[in-house]
Tab-separated table of C-alpha atoms in Angstrom:
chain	number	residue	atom	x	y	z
V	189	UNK	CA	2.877	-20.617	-62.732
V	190	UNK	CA	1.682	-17.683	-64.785
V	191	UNK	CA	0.598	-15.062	-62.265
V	192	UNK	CA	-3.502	-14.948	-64.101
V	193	UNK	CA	-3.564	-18.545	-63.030
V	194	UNK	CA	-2.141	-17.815	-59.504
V	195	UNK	CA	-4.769	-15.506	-58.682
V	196	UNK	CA	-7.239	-17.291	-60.294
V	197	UNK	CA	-6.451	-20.665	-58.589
V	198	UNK	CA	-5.849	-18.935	-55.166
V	199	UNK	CA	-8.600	-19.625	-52.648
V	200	UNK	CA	-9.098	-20.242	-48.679
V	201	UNK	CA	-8.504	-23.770	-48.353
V	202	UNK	CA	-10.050	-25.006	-44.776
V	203	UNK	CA	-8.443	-28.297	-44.635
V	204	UNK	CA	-4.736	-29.043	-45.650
V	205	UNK	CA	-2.639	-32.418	-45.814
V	206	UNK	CA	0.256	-33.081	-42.833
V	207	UNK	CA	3.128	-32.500	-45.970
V	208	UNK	CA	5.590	-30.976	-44.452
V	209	UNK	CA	6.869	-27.256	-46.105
V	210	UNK	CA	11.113	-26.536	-45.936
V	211	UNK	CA	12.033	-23.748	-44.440
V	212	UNK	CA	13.452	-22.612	-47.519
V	213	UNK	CA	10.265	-22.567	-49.317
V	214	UNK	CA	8.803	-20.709	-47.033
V	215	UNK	CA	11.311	-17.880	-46.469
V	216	UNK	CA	11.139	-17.611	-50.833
V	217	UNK	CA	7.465	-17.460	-50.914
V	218	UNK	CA	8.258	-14.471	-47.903
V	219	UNK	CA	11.273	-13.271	-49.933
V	220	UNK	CA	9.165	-12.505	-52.890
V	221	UNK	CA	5.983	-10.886	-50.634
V	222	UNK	CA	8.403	-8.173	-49.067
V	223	UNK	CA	8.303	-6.867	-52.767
V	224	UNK	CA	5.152	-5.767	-52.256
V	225	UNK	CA	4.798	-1.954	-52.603
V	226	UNK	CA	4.856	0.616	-49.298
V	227	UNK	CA	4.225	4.395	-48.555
V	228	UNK	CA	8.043	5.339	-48.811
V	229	UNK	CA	9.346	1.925	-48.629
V	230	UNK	CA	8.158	1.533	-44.767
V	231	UNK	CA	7.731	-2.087	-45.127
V	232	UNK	CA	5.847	-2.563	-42.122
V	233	UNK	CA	5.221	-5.918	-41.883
V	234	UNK	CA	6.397	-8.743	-38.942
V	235	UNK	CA	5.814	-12.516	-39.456
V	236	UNK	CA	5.697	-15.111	-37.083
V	237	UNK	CA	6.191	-18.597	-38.340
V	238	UNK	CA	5.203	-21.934	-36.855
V	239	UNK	CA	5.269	-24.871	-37.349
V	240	UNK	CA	5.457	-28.486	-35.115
V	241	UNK	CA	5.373	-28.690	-31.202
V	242	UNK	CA	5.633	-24.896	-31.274
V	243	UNK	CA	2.641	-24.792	-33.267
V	244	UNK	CA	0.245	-27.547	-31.865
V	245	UNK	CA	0.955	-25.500	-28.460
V	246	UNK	CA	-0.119	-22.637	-29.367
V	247	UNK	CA	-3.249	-23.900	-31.122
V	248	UNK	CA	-4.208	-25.667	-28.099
V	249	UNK	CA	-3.938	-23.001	-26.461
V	250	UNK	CA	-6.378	-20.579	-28.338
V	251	UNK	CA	-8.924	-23.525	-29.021
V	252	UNK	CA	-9.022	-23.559	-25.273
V	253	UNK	CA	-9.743	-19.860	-24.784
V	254	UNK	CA	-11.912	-19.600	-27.774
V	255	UNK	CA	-14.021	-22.694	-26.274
V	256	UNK	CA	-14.048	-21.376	-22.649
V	257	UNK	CA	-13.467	-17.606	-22.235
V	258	UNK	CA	-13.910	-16.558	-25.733
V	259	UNK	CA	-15.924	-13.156	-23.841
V	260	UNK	CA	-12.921	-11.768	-22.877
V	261	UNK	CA	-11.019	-11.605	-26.047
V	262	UNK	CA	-10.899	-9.401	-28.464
V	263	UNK	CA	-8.779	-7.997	-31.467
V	264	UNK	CA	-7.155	-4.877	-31.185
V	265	UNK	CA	-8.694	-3.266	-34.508
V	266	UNK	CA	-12.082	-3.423	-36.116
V	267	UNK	CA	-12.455	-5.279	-39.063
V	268	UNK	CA	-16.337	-5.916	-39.888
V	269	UNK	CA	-19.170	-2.993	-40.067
V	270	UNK	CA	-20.382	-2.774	-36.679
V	271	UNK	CA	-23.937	-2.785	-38.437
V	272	UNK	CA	-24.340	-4.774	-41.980
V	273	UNK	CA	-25.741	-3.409	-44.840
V	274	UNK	CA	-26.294	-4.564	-49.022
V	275	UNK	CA	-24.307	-6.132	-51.064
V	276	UNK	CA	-22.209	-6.532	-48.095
V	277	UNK	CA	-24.525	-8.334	-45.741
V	278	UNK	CA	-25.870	-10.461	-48.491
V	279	UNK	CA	-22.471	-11.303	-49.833
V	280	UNK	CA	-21.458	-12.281	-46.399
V	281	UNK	CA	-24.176	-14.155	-45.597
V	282	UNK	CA	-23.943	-16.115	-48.844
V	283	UNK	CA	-20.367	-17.441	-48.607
V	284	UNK	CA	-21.379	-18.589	-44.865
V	285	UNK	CA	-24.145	-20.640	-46.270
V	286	UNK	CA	-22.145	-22.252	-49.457
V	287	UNK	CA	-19.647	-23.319	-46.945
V	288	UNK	CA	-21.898	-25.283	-45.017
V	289	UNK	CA	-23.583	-26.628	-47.397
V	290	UNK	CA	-20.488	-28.121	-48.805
V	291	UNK	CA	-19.791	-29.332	-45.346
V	292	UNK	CA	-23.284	-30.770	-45.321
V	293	UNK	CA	-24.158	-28.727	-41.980
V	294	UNK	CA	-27.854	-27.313	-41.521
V	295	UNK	CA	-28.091	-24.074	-41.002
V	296	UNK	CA	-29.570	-24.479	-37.581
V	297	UNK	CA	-27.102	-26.389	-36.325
V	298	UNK	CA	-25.318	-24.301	-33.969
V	299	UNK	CA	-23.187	-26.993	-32.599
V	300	UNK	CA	-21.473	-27.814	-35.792
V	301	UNK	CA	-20.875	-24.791	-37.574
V	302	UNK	CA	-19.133	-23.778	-33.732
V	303	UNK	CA	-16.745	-26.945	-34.467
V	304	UNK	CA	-16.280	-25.762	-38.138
V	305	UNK	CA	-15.315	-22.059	-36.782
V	306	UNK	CA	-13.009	-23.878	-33.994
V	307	UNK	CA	-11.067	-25.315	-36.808
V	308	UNK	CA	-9.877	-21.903	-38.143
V	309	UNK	CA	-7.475	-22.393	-34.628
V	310	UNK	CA	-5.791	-25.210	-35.664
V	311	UNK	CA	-4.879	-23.380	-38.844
V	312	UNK	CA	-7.032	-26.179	-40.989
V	313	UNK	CA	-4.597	-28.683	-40.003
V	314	UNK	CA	-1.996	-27.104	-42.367
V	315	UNK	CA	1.356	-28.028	-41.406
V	316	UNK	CA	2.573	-23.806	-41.026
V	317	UNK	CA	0.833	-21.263	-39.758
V	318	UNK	CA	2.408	-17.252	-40.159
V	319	UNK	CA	0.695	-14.630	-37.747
V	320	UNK	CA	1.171	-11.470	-39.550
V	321	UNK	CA	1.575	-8.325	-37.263
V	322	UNK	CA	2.140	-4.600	-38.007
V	323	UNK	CA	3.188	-2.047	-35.408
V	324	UNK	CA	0.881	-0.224	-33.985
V	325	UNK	CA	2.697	3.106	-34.105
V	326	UNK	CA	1.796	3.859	-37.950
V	327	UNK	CA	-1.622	4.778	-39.242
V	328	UNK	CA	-4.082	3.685	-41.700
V	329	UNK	CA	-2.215	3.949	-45.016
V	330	UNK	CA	0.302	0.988	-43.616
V	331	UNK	CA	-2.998	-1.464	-43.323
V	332	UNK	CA	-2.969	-0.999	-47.287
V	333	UNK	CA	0.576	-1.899	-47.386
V	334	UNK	CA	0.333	-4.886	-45.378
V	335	UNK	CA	-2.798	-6.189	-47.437
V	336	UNK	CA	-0.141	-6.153	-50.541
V	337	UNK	CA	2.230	-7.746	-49.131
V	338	UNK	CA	-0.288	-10.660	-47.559
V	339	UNK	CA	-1.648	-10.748	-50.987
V	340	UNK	CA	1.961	-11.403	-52.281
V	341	UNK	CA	2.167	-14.358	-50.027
V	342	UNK	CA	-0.780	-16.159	-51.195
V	343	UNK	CA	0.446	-15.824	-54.202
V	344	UNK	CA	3.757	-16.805	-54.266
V	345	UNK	CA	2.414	-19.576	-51.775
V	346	UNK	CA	0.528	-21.059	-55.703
V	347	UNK	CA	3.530	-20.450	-57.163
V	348	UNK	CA	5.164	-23.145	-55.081
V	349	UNK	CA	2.702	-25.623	-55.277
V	350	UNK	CA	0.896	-24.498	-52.177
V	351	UNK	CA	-2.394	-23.159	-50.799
V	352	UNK	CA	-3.221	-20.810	-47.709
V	353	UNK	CA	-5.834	-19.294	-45.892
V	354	UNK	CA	-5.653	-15.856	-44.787
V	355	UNK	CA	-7.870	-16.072	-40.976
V	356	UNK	CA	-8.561	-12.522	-38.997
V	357	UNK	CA	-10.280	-15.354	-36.480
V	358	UNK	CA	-6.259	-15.079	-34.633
V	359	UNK	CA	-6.416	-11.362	-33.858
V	360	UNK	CA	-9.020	-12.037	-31.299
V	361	UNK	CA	-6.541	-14.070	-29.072
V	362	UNK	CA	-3.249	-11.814	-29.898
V	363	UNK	CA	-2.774	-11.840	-25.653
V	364	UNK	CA	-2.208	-15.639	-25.940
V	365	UNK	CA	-0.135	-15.546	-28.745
V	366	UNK	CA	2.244	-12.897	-26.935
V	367	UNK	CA	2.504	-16.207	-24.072
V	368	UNK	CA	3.732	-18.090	-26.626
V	369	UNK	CA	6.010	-16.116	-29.337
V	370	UNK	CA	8.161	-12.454	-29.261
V	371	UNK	CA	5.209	-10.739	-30.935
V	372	UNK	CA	6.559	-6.713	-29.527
V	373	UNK	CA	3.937	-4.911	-27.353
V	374	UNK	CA	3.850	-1.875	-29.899
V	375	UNK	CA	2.673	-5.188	-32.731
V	376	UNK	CA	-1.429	-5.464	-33.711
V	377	UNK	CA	-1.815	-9.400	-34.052
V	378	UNK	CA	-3.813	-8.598	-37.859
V	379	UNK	CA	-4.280	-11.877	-39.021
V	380	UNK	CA	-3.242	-15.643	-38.679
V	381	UNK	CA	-2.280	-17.434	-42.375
V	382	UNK	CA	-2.431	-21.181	-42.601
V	383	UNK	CA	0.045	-22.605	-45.439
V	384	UNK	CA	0.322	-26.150	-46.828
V	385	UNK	CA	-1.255	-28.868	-49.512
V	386	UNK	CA	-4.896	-28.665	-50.241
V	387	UNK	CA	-6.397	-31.931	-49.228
V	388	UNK	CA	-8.123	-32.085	-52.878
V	389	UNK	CA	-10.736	-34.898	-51.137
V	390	UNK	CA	-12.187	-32.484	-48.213
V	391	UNK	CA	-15.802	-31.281	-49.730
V	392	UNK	CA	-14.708	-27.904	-47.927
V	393	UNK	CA	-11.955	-27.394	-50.656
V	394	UNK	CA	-14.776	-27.492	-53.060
V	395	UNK	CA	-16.219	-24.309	-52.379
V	396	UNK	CA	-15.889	-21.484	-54.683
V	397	UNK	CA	-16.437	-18.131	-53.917
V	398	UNK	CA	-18.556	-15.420	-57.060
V	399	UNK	CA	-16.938	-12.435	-57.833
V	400	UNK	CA	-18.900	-9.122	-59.113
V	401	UNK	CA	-18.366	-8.606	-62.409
V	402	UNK	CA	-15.931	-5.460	-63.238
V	403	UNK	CA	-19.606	-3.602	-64.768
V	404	UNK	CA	-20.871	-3.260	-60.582
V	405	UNK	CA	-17.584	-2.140	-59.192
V	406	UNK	CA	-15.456	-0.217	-61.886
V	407	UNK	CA	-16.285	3.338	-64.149
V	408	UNK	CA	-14.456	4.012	-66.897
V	409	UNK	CA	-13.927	7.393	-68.175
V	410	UNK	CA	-12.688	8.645	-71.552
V	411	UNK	CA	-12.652	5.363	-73.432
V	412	UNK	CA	-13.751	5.707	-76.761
V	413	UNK	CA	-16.302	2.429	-78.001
């Protein structure tokens, strides 16, 4: 796959077929993400990957502490504003509505968009999940690292046929992954990734997400026309 149509074709898919992945596949599509770039070849990054009893365990797991005591979770870095503000806010606010309206959920409906948001836990029913860690010991510049090398493995993840969904929804319950898998004290649970086949009939799969054009985000200097 020609890497413009990788990125272009890459999107969060929120609801995956049961195929299963080979090992093998996976550790390429990993293979190629570690040659993501790093601040003096650090590579800081730590994978978990599951997949079958191991898996479904663990997802029951955090479904039942995110339907019962989600209160006393929380992730161990910030990733939202703590206040929202334009074009943030309103970009925010707009993919949350485009998704339910492709699920067909009103947006009063508290009840269903809570089992729509429960569903990030069982990783969209892909048949992998990775929970991406990086150790807590390094500073800021290593978060930019890391987003590279995720980056990498959503897109290797098209080049093999595959779709993912990156989902910082796991860092809030990083205490009951530790129960379940060797994820080192000094580790920050950053983000959950589901992995598998898009289930091309699920209306969720539909949605596509607008991009600024390059005009409201880039400035270009010294360019002559």
């Amino acid at each position: 796959m020609h890497i413009d149509n990788a990125i272009r074709s890459r999107k969060s898919v929120r609801r995956f077929r049961p195929d299963a992945i080979p090992r093998a596949t996976i550790e390429h599509i990993l293979e190629l993400a570690a040659r993501a770039p790093s601040g003096n070849n650090v590579q800081p990054w730590h994978v978990q990957v599951v997949a079958g009893e191991i898996k479904d365990a663990l997802c029951r797991d955090i479904l039942t502490a995110a339907q019962h005591d989600a209160g006393t979770h929380a992730p161990e870095y910030a990733y939202y504003p703590d206040d929202w503000f334009e074009p943030y806010r309103g970009r925010r606010r707009e993919v949350g509505f485009s998704l339910y309206h492709q699920l067909g959920i009103a947006r009063d409906d508290t009840e269903a968009r809570n089992i729509q948001m429960l569903r990030n836990f069982q990783f969209f029913d892909a048949p992998v999940g990775l929970l991406i860690g990086l150790d807590r010991r390094l500073n800021t510049g290593s978060y930019i690292d890391l987003g590279m090398f995720i980056q990498n493995i959503l897109l290797a993840a098209r080049g093999q046929g595959l779709h993912s969904c990156a989902q910082a929804a796991f860092a809030n319950f990083h205490q009951v992954v530790r129960r379940h898998l060797p994820l080192p004290d000094e580790d920050i649970l950053v983000c959950g990734i589901a992995l598998g086949y898009e289930d091309g009939d699920a209306p969720e799969n539909g949605l596509e997400t607008p991009r600024a054009p390059v005009s409201e985000f880039a400035a270009f200097h010294g360019f002559e026309g």
